[in-house]
Coordinates of C-alpha atoms in Angstrom, one line a residue:
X265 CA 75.5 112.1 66.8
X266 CA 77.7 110.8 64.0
X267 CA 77.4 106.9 62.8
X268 CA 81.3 106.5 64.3
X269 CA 80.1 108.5 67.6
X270 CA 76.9 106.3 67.5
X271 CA 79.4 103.2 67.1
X272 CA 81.8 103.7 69.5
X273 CA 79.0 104.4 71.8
X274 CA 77.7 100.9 70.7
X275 CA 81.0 99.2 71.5
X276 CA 81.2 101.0 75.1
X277 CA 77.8 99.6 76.0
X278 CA 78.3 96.0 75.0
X279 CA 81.6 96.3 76.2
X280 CA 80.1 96.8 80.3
X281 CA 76.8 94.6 79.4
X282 CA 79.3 91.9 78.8
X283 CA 81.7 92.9 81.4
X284 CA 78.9 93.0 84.0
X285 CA 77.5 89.8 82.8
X286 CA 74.5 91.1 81.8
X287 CA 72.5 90.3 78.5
X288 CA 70.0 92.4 76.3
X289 CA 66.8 90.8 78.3
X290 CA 68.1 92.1 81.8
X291 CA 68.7 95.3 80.4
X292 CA 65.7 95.8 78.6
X293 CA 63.7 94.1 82.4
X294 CA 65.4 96.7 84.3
X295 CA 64.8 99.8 81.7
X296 CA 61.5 98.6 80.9
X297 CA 62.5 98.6 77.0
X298 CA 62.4 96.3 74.5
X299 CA 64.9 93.6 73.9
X300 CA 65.5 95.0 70.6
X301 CA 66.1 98.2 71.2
X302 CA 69.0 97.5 73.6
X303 CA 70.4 95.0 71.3
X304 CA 70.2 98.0 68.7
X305 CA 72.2 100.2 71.3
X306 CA 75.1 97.3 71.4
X307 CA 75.0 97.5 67.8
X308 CA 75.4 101.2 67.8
X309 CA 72.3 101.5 65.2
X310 CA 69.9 104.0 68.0
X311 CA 71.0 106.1 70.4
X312 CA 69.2 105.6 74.0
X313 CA 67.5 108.7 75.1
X314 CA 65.9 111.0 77.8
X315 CA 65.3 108.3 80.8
X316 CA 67.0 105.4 78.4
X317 CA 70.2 107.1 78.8
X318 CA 69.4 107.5 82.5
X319 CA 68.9 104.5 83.2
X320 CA 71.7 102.7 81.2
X321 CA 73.8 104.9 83.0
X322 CA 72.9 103.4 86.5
X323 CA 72.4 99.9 85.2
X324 CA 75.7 100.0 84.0
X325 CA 77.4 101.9 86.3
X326 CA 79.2 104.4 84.3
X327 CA 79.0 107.9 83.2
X328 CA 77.0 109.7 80.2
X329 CA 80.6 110.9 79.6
X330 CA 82.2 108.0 79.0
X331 CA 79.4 106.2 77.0
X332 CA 78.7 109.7 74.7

């Protein structure tokens, strides 16, 4: 993944976590992840993997589609 794909993935995420009212720690409870790393996923600086990804997916309600 390019730094722009990795971005714009970055923006789509924040973009629902805000949307759905949600913040990095009820994320990060519901994915057992850190705080950090989902607050480097908003930022576009890591790319959530494997069960990550997964999980974001159904957390946020959305699609690998739209968020890759």
């Amino acid at each position: 993944m390019t730094d722009i794909e990795l971005e714009a993935m970055g923006r789509r995420i924040d973009k629902l976590i805000t949307d759905l009212e949600l913040n990095n720690v009820k994320i990060a409870d519901r994915l057992k992840v850190s705080k950090v790393s989902v607050g480097k996923w908003r930022k576009g600086q890591a790319e959530p993997t494997g069960s990550n990804m997964e999980g974001l997916i159904n957390v946020l309600g959305t699609t690998a589609a739209f968020l890759l």
